[in-house]
Short mmCIF file of C-alpha atoms and ligand atoms in Angstrom, two decimals:
data_model
loop_
_atom_site.label_atom_id
_atom_site.label_comp_id
_atom_site.label_asym_id
_atom_site.label_seq_id
_atom_site.Cartn_x
_atom_site.Cartn_y
_atom_site.Cartn_z
CA UNK W 1 -73.10 50.75 -107.68
CA UNK W 2 -71.39 47.44 -107.72
CA UNK W 3 -70.75 45.30 -104.20
CA UNK W 4 -66.63 46.19 -104.18
CA UNK W 5 -67.18 50.09 -105.27
CA UNK W 6 -70.00 49.95 -102.49
CA UNK W 7 -67.50 48.27 -99.98
CA UNK W 8 -64.44 51.04 -100.56
CA UNK W 9 -66.90 54.02 -99.90
CA UNK W 10 -67.78 52.63 -96.81
CA UNK W 11 -64.63 51.62 -95.30
CA UNK W 12 -63.51 54.99 -96.31
CA UNK W 13 -65.73 56.55 -93.77
CA UNK W 14 -64.01 56.71 -90.05
CA UNK W 15 -66.99 56.21 -88.20
CA UNK W 16 -65.18 55.08 -84.92
CA UNK W 17 -67.73 55.28 -82.23
CA UNK W 18 -66.27 58.71 -80.44
CA UNK W 19 -66.48 60.32 -84.11
CA UNK W 20 -69.65 62.08 -86.11
CA UNK W 21 -70.88 59.42 -88.62
CA UNK W 22 -73.22 62.04 -90.16
CA UNK W 23 -70.83 61.78 -93.64
CA UNK W 24 -71.58 58.41 -94.24
CA UNK W 25 -75.29 58.85 -93.22
CA UNK W 26 -75.80 61.13 -95.69
CA UNK W 27 -74.08 59.35 -98.14
CA UNK W 28 -76.40 56.62 -97.62
CA UNK W 29 -79.47 58.35 -97.48
CA UNK W 30 -78.62 60.35 -100.91
CA UNK W 31 -78.04 56.59 -102.30
CA UNK W 32 -80.86 55.13 -100.91
CA UNK W 33 -83.25 57.68 -101.87
CA UNK W 34 -82.01 57.35 -105.52
CA UNK W 35 -82.86 53.59 -105.12
CA UNK W 36 -86.42 54.62 -104.65
CA UNK W 37 -86.52 53.69 -100.54
CA UNK W 38 -88.19 55.78 -97.99
CA UNK W 39 -85.64 56.83 -95.38
CA UNK W 40 -85.97 57.96 -91.95
CA UNK W 41 -82.81 59.62 -90.88
CA UNK W 42 -83.09 59.21 -86.67
CA UNK W 43 -80.28 61.63 -85.40
CA UNK W 44 -79.12 60.86 -81.55
CA UNK W 45 -80.03 63.64 -78.31
CA UNK W 46 -76.37 65.25 -79.58
CA UNK W 47 -77.10 65.30 -82.79
CA UNK W 48 -73.60 64.14 -83.81
CA UNK W 49 -74.76 60.86 -85.20
CA UNK W 50 -77.60 59.30 -86.49
CA UNK W 51 -79.59 55.82 -87.20
CA UNK W 52 -80.75 55.17 -90.58
CA UNK W 53 -84.12 53.44 -91.46
CA UNK W 54 -84.80 52.98 -95.17
CA UNK W 55 -87.59 51.10 -96.39
CA UNK W 56 -88.34 49.82 -99.93
CA UNK W 57 -92.42 48.65 -100.36
CA UNK W 58 -95.15 49.89 -98.04
CA UNK W 59 -93.90 51.12 -94.78
CA UNK W 60 -97.43 50.42 -93.12
CA UNK W 61 -97.02 46.76 -93.03
CA UNK W 62 -94.36 44.48 -91.13
CA UNK W 63 -91.36 43.18 -93.50
CA UNK W 64 -87.59 41.86 -93.19
CA UNK W 65 -85.24 43.98 -91.28
CA UNK W 66 -81.68 43.62 -92.11
CA UNK W 67 -79.54 45.20 -89.55
CA UNK W 68 -75.96 46.41 -88.99
CA UNK W 69 -74.23 48.88 -86.73
CA UNK W 70 -72.10 51.41 -88.56
CA UNK W 71 -69.71 52.34 -86.08
CA UNK W 72 -66.02 50.51 -85.78
CA UNK W 73 -63.76 50.16 -83.15
CA UNK W 74 -60.66 52.54 -82.59
CA UNK W 75 -57.52 51.48 -84.65
CA UNK W 76 -55.65 53.73 -82.23
CA UNK W 77 -52.51 51.91 -80.90
CA UNK W 78 -53.06 49.26 -83.22
CA UNK W 79 -50.36 47.81 -85.73
CA UNK W 80 -51.84 48.29 -89.12
CA UNK W 81 -49.87 47.56 -92.40
CA UNK W 82 -51.78 50.38 -94.11
CA UNK W 83 -54.18 52.97 -93.73
CA UNK W 84 -57.46 51.14 -91.88
CA UNK W 85 -59.85 53.57 -93.95
CA UNK W 86 -58.43 52.72 -97.14
CA UNK W 87 -59.95 49.26 -98.34
CA UNK W 88 -56.67 47.12 -99.29
CA UNK W 89 -57.07 44.11 -101.60
CA UNK W 90 -54.72 41.18 -101.27
CA UNK W 91 -54.20 37.43 -101.84
CA UNK W 92 -58.23 37.29 -102.16
CA UNK W 93 -58.60 39.15 -98.61
CA UNK W 94 -59.78 42.81 -98.34
CA UNK W 95 -58.43 44.41 -95.50
CA UNK W 96 -59.59 47.66 -93.32
CA UNK W 97 -61.22 48.54 -90.18
CA UNK W 98 -64.79 47.79 -90.43
CA UNK W 99 -64.24 44.79 -93.37
CA UNK W 100 -65.43 42.33 -90.95
CA UNK W 101 -67.24 44.07 -88.04
CA UNK W 102 -69.34 45.10 -89.92
CA UNK W 103 -69.48 46.97 -93.25
CA UNK W 104 -69.38 44.48 -95.60
CA UNK W 105 -72.89 43.24 -94.38
CA UNK W 106 -74.11 46.68 -95.05
CA UNK W 107 -72.63 46.57 -98.47
CA UNK W 108 -74.30 43.37 -99.37
CA UNK W 109 -77.49 44.31 -97.85
CA UNK W 110 -77.36 47.53 -100.09
CA UNK W 111 -76.64 45.79 -102.99
CA UNK W 112 -79.26 42.94 -102.60
CA UNK W 113 -81.53 45.68 -102.27
CA UNK W 114 -80.42 47.24 -105.66
CA UNK W 115 -80.87 44.08 -107.28
CA UNK W 116 -84.58 43.79 -106.59
CA UNK W 117 -85.91 47.37 -106.51
CA UNK W 118 -88.11 46.65 -109.45
CA UNK W 119 -89.75 43.58 -108.12
CA UNK W 120 -92.99 43.60 -106.86
CA UNK W 121 -92.91 43.20 -103.11
CA UNK W 122 -95.51 41.92 -100.88
CA UNK W 123 -93.85 42.75 -97.87
CA UNK W 124 -91.39 45.73 -97.36
CA UNK W 125 -87.45 45.29 -97.00
CA UNK W 126 -86.07 47.66 -94.39
CA UNK W 127 -82.29 48.56 -93.88
CA UNK W 128 -81.64 49.52 -90.23
CA UNK W 129 -78.17 51.04 -89.54
CA UNK W 130 -77.35 52.15 -86.19
CA UNK W 131 -74.35 54.57 -84.71
CA UNK W 132 -73.02 53.65 -81.46
CA UNK W 133 -73.45 49.88 -80.99
CA UNK W 134 -69.86 49.47 -80.05
CA UNK W 135 -70.00 51.88 -77.11
CA UNK W 136 -73.39 50.34 -75.83
CA UNK W 137 -76.20 49.50 -78.22
CA UNK W 138 -77.35 53.16 -77.88
CA UNK W 139 -78.21 53.69 -81.46
CA UNK W 140 -80.49 50.58 -81.70
CA UNK W 141 -82.24 51.72 -78.66
CA UNK W 142 -83.02 55.27 -79.89
CA UNK W 143 -84.31 53.73 -83.24
CA UNK W 144 -86.45 51.54 -81.59
CA UNK W 145 -88.03 54.19 -79.09
CA UNK W 146 -88.57 56.32 -82.45
CA UNK W 147 -90.35 53.71 -83.89
CA UNK W 148 -92.75 53.03 -80.94
CA UNK W 149 -92.95 56.86 -80.52
CA UNK W 150 -94.15 57.32 -84.00
CA UNK W 151 -96.41 54.28 -83.47
CA UNK W 152 -94.57 52.87 -86.86
CA UNK W 153 -95.44 49.25 -87.81
CA UNK W 154 -92.59 47.25 -86.41
CA UNK W 155 -90.38 44.50 -88.89
CA UNK W 156 -91.95 41.20 -88.55
CA UNK W 157 -88.19 39.75 -88.65
CA UNK W 158 -84.44 40.82 -88.62
CA UNK W 159 -81.24 39.53 -89.24
CA UNK W 160 -78.26 41.24 -87.97
CA UNK W 161 -75.44 40.59 -89.81
CA UNK W 162 -72.64 40.62 -87.55
CA UNK W 163 -70.03 38.37 -88.72
CA UNK W 164 -70.80 34.46 -88.13
CA UNK W 165 -69.52 33.31 -91.19
CA UNK W 166 -73.19 32.49 -92.00
CA UNK W 167 -73.71 30.41 -89.18
CA UNK W 168 -76.87 31.32 -87.34
CA UNK W 169 -77.47 32.76 -83.87
CA UNK W 170 -80.67 32.71 -82.07
CA UNK W 171 -78.90 33.18 -78.45
CA UNK W 172 -76.51 35.04 -76.57
CA UNK W 173 -75.67 36.28 -73.15
CA UNK W 174 -76.58 39.50 -71.48
CA UNK W 175 -73.87 42.37 -70.98
CA UNK W 176 -73.97 44.52 -67.67
CA UNK W 177 -71.61 46.72 -66.02
CA UNK W 178 -71.05 48.08 -62.49
CA UNK W 179 -69.12 50.50 -60.24
CA UNK W 180 -68.36 50.11 -56.59
CA UNK W 181 -67.28 53.28 -54.94
CA UNK W 182 -65.28 53.21 -51.56
CA UNK W 183 -64.99 56.31 -49.57
CA UNK W 184 -62.48 55.79 -46.41
CA UNK W 185 -60.32 58.23 -44.36
CA UNK W 186 -57.34 59.46 -44.71
CA UNK W 187 -54.44 59.29 -42.94
CA UNK W 188 -50.45 58.48 -42.13
CA UNK W 189 -49.50 54.77 -43.27
CA UNK W 190 -47.58 54.55 -39.79
CA UNK W 191 -50.83 54.92 -37.81
CA UNK W 192 -53.44 52.70 -39.86
CA UNK W 193 -56.01 52.72 -37.24
CA UNK W 194 -56.47 56.45 -37.31
CA UNK W 195 -57.92 56.17 -41.03
CA UNK W 196 -59.78 53.68 -42.83
CA UNK W 197 -58.43 51.90 -45.85
CA UNK W 198 -60.84 52.46 -49.20
CA UNK W 199 -58.30 49.84 -50.82
CA UNK W 200 -59.14 47.22 -48.23
CA UNK W 201 -62.65 47.32 -48.55
CA UNK W 202 -62.25 47.27 -52.35
CA UNK W 203 -60.31 44.28 -52.03
CA UNK W 204 -63.39 42.33 -49.74
CA UNK W 205 -65.63 43.14 -52.96
CA UNK W 206 -63.44 41.93 -55.51
CA UNK W 207 -62.73 38.63 -53.28
CA UNK W 208 -67.16 38.75 -52.94
CA UNK W 209 -67.05 38.89 -56.78
CA UNK W 210 -64.46 35.93 -56.82
CA UNK W 211 -66.94 33.89 -54.59
CA UNK W 212 -70.01 34.97 -56.55
CA UNK W 213 -68.16 34.10 -60.19
CA UNK W 214 -67.34 30.70 -58.70
CA UNK W 215 -70.67 30.07 -57.53
CA UNK W 216 -72.10 30.68 -61.28
CA UNK W 217 -69.81 28.44 -62.65
CA UNK W 218 -71.54 25.57 -60.88
CA UNK W 219 -74.73 26.82 -62.57
CA UNK W 220 -74.61 25.39 -65.95
CA UNK W 221 -77.21 25.45 -68.84
CA UNK W 222 -77.62 24.90 -72.44
CA UNK W 223 -73.91 23.55 -72.86
CA UNK W 224 -74.56 22.37 -76.39
CA UNK W 225 -75.34 25.97 -77.40
CA UNK W 226 -73.10 28.16 -75.73
CA UNK W 227 -69.01 27.46 -75.23
CA UNK W 228 -69.07 28.87 -71.96
CA UNK W 229 -72.29 27.73 -70.49
CA UNK W 230 -72.56 29.50 -67.39
CA UNK W 231 -72.75 33.55 -66.23
CA UNK W 232 -69.02 35.17 -66.46
CA UNK W 233 -67.91 37.84 -64.25
CA UNK W 234 -64.80 40.11 -64.60
CA UNK W 235 -63.25 42.86 -62.70
CA UNK W 236 -61.76 44.87 -65.36
CA UNK W 237 -60.68 48.08 -63.98
CA UNK W 238 -59.21 49.50 -60.22
CA UNK W 239 -58.25 52.66 -59.11
CA UNK W 240 -57.13 53.79 -55.65
CA UNK W 241 -54.67 55.67 -53.64
CA UNK W 242 -52.32 58.41 -53.80
CA UNK W 243 -48.94 57.92 -51.92
CA UNK W 244 -47.72 54.66 -50.41
CA UNK W 245 -47.57 56.52 -47.03
CA UNK W 246 -51.08 57.71 -47.11
CA UNK W 247 -53.91 55.34 -46.30
CA UNK W 248 -56.34 55.64 -49.44
CA UNK W 249 -59.70 57.37 -49.03
CA UNK W 250 -60.76 56.36 -52.27
CA UNK W 251 -60.68 53.15 -54.60
CA UNK W 252 -63.17 52.41 -57.59
CA UNK W 253 -63.74 48.73 -58.99
CA UNK W 254 -65.34 48.44 -62.24
CA UNK W 255 -66.64 45.09 -62.98
CA UNK W 256 -68.76 43.30 -66.01
CA UNK W 257 -71.03 39.77 -66.07
CA UNK W 258 -72.55 38.57 -68.92
CA UNK W 259 -75.64 36.95 -67.96
CA UNK W 260 -77.03 33.62 -69.45
CA UNK W 261 -80.57 33.57 -71.13
CA UNK W 262 -82.97 32.65 -68.57
CA UNK W 263 -80.79 33.98 -65.46
CA UNK W 264 -81.74 37.36 -63.89
CA UNK W 265 -79.06 40.42 -65.13
CA UNK W 266 -79.69 41.86 -61.96
CA UNK W 267 -78.39 38.88 -59.95
CA UNK W 268 -74.65 39.33 -59.89
CA UNK W 269 -75.37 43.28 -58.68
CA UNK W 270 -77.91 42.16 -56.64
CA UNK W 271 -75.63 39.60 -54.51
CA UNK W 272 -72.85 42.64 -54.25
CA UNK W 273 -74.95 45.17 -53.09
CA UNK W 274 -76.47 42.74 -50.76
CA UNK W 275 -73.20 42.09 -49.19
CA UNK W 276 -72.05 45.55 -49.09
CA UNK W 277 -74.92 46.80 -47.52
CA UNK W 278 -75.42 43.71 -44.72
CA UNK W 279 -72.10 42.92 -43.90
CA UNK W 280 -69.42 45.22 -45.97
CA UNK W 281 -70.52 48.31 -44.63
CA UNK W 282 -71.91 48.32 -41.31
CA UNK W 283 -68.43 46.70 -40.26
CA UNK W 284 -66.46 49.69 -42.05
CA UNK W 285 -68.73 52.26 -40.20
CA UNK W 286 -67.13 50.47 -37.21
CA UNK W 287 -63.69 52.00 -38.28
CA UNK W 288 -64.94 55.70 -38.66
CA UNK W 289 -68.62 56.91 -39.36
CA UNK W 290 -67.46 58.84 -42.55
CA UNK W 291 -67.05 55.98 -44.84
CA UNK W 292 -69.42 54.94 -47.51
CA UNK W 293 -69.40 52.17 -50.40
CA UNK W 294 -71.87 53.11 -53.10
CA UNK W 295 -72.68 50.39 -55.41
CA UNK W 296 -73.85 51.36 -59.23
CA UNK W 297 -75.12 49.61 -61.95
CA UNK W 298 -73.29 51.58 -65.23
CA UNK W 299 -75.48 49.25 -68.00
CA UNK W 300 -77.42 46.40 -68.22
CA UNK W 301 -78.53 44.63 -71.71
CA UNK W 302 -80.69 41.64 -71.34
CA UNK W 303 -79.43 38.37 -72.99
CA UNK W 304 -80.91 38.16 -76.42
CA UNK W 305 -83.73 34.98 -76.94
CA UNK W 306 -85.00 33.95 -80.03
CA UNK W 307 -87.41 31.27 -79.54
CA UNK W 308 -86.71 28.14 -81.65
CA UNK W 309 -88.24 27.37 -84.62
CA UNK W 310 -89.70 30.74 -85.09
CA UNK W 311 -89.67 31.68 -88.89
CA UNK W 312 -87.06 33.91 -89.70
CA UNK W 313 -84.44 30.87 -87.62
CA UNK W 314 -86.11 28.18 -89.83
CA UNK W 315 -85.55 30.31 -93.15
CA UNK W 316 -82.22 31.43 -92.55
CA UNK W 317 -81.21 27.75 -91.53
CA UNK W 318 -82.45 26.49 -94.74
CA UNK W 319 -80.86 29.10 -96.79
CA UNK W 320 -77.66 28.77 -95.24
CA UNK W 321 -77.65 25.27 -95.10
CA UNK W 322 -76.60 25.19 -91.71
CA UNK W 323 -78.06 22.24 -89.39
CA UNK W 324 -79.32 24.13 -86.24
CA UNK W 325 -78.64 27.52 -84.62
CA UNK W 326 -76.45 28.19 -81.83
CA UNK W 327 -75.25 30.81 -79.56
CA UNK W 328 -73.24 34.36 -79.94
CA UNK W 329 -70.16 34.18 -78.47
CA UNK W 330 -70.49 38.30 -78.29
CA UNK W 331 -73.38 41.01 -77.49
CA UNK W 332 -75.50 42.61 -80.09
CA UNK W 333 -78.53 44.74 -80.97
CA UNK W 334 -80.86 41.68 -81.18
CA UNK W 335 -81.60 41.63 -77.68
CA UNK W 336 -82.95 45.26 -78.36
CA UNK W 337 -84.73 44.32 -81.17
CA UNK W 338 -86.12 41.32 -79.43
CA UNK W 339 -87.35 43.70 -76.78
CA UNK W 340 -88.99 45.53 -79.36
CA UNK W 341 -90.79 42.63 -80.34
CA UNK W 342 -88.52 41.57 -83.80
CA UNK W 343 -87.82 37.95 -83.94
CA UNK W 344 -84.18 38.30 -84.80
CA UNK W 345 -81.01 35.99 -85.72
CA UNK W 346 -77.85 36.89 -86.05
CA UNK W 347 -75.90 35.49 -89.52
CA UNK W 348 -73.86 37.97 -91.75
CA UNK W 349 -70.28 37.46 -93.48
CA UNK W 350 -66.59 37.35 -92.07
CA UNK W 351 -65.08 36.23 -88.88
CA UNK W 352 -65.72 37.71 -85.46
CA UNK W 353 -61.85 36.55 -84.58
CA UNK W 354 -61.05 39.28 -87.08
CA UNK W 355 -63.15 41.93 -85.81
CA UNK W 356 -61.63 44.67 -83.33
CA UNK W 357 -58.01 43.42 -84.22
CA UNK W 358 -54.93 45.28 -86.43
CA UNK W 359 -55.47 44.11 -90.30
CA UNK W 360 -58.65 43.34 -89.80
CA UNK W 361 -59.78 41.42 -93.06
CA UNK W 362 -63.14 39.83 -94.99
CA UNK W 363 -62.23 37.34 -97.31
CA UNK W 364 -63.63 37.57 -101.33
CA UNK W 365 -65.32 34.34 -100.75
CA UNK W 366 -67.36 35.88 -97.31
CA UNK W 367 -67.99 38.80 -99.31
CA UNK W 368 -69.36 37.37 -102.75
CA UNK W 369 -71.22 34.58 -100.73
CA UNK W 370 -73.67 37.15 -98.92
CA UNK W 371 -75.12 38.60 -102.30
CA UNK W 372 -77.52 35.55 -103.19
CA UNK W 373 -78.13 34.86 -99.54
CA UNK W 374 -79.50 38.03 -98.70
CA UNK W 375 -81.15 37.97 -102.18
CA UNK W 376 -83.05 34.93 -101.68
CA UNK W 377 -83.96 35.83 -98.13
CA UNK W 378 -85.81 39.18 -99.39
CA UNK W 379 -87.61 37.16 -102.08
CA UNK W 380 -89.02 34.56 -99.56
CA UNK W 381 -89.97 36.57 -96.91
CA UNK W 382 -90.88 40.02 -98.60
CA UNK W 383 -92.05 38.46 -102.44
CA UNK W 384 -94.11 35.10 -101.38
ZN1 ZN F 401 -70.28 44.33 -84.12
#
């Protein structure tokens, strides 16, 4: 299958994270088996989705892993000029959901393996395609657990083809999220002292979060690598109260924060937990014994840190002609692969500015550029 034909097929699967991706997995499984690859389909706990690991060459040795996610972000509410799941060429660009993020890399990786499939490999090449990257990287985690459970030999290095315009990234921040739930006591708004206002307490939590945010801003590092060289924090959602004249007995605040490599990914959360248990809750309880404030972590992803000077970093820099690697301004599965002991860099076609937007596209130039690059990468890691 030619690159464009594969691209068209892949864009045609509506693999929005909320949907099943099994149709795409079935297609790839039979296609890759047809190329002589060994295929492992790793099904999600609910059975609706799957990861796919396809291997060309001896599976009992390390090798190069070309990795990407199959899911895409929703198109609902976005103004597209055409069907997002039909590849649409125009003016040297190809439009469609997933063209940048990141089915073009998947098409290129498959095409590159197809081109070398009759040559002799000293180390295997793996294609690792995952589900649910966009909603918490659940697929990559499941795949690594499954490989460890099977005592599978881990790849010796990996490239994730997220859209970087073929720049090379070896670092990114962590991504953590949390929820604060305040339980107060209802009452008539004309008699505030009879109740316990949950929204007021939530406001104090937010104020504390803003203080922690300021404090983290003062702690900068790796300024040459990160556009925003400090941990960031954002309160994204708040919900509470039922009517103007009722003292609210419930308020929920959700926040996320992105931790710089080298810092503790629980730092922000622990600051809030400490403040709530030592300061806020004791004072709140004086208003009413039935009140409560719960702080829960809802997600935690470690930063990605691939050591400077790793074999895969140097090789990717050489092949792309990029002078030095940098830090990705987004979270990836690379942190999970690194944790599994696989040195990983991020380098792929397309522009992250296109990702998640209506009329997402990839340029013809970025589409074609990947093939020789990935081909040489396979040669250098798997054939020398
Ligand atoms: Zn992506």
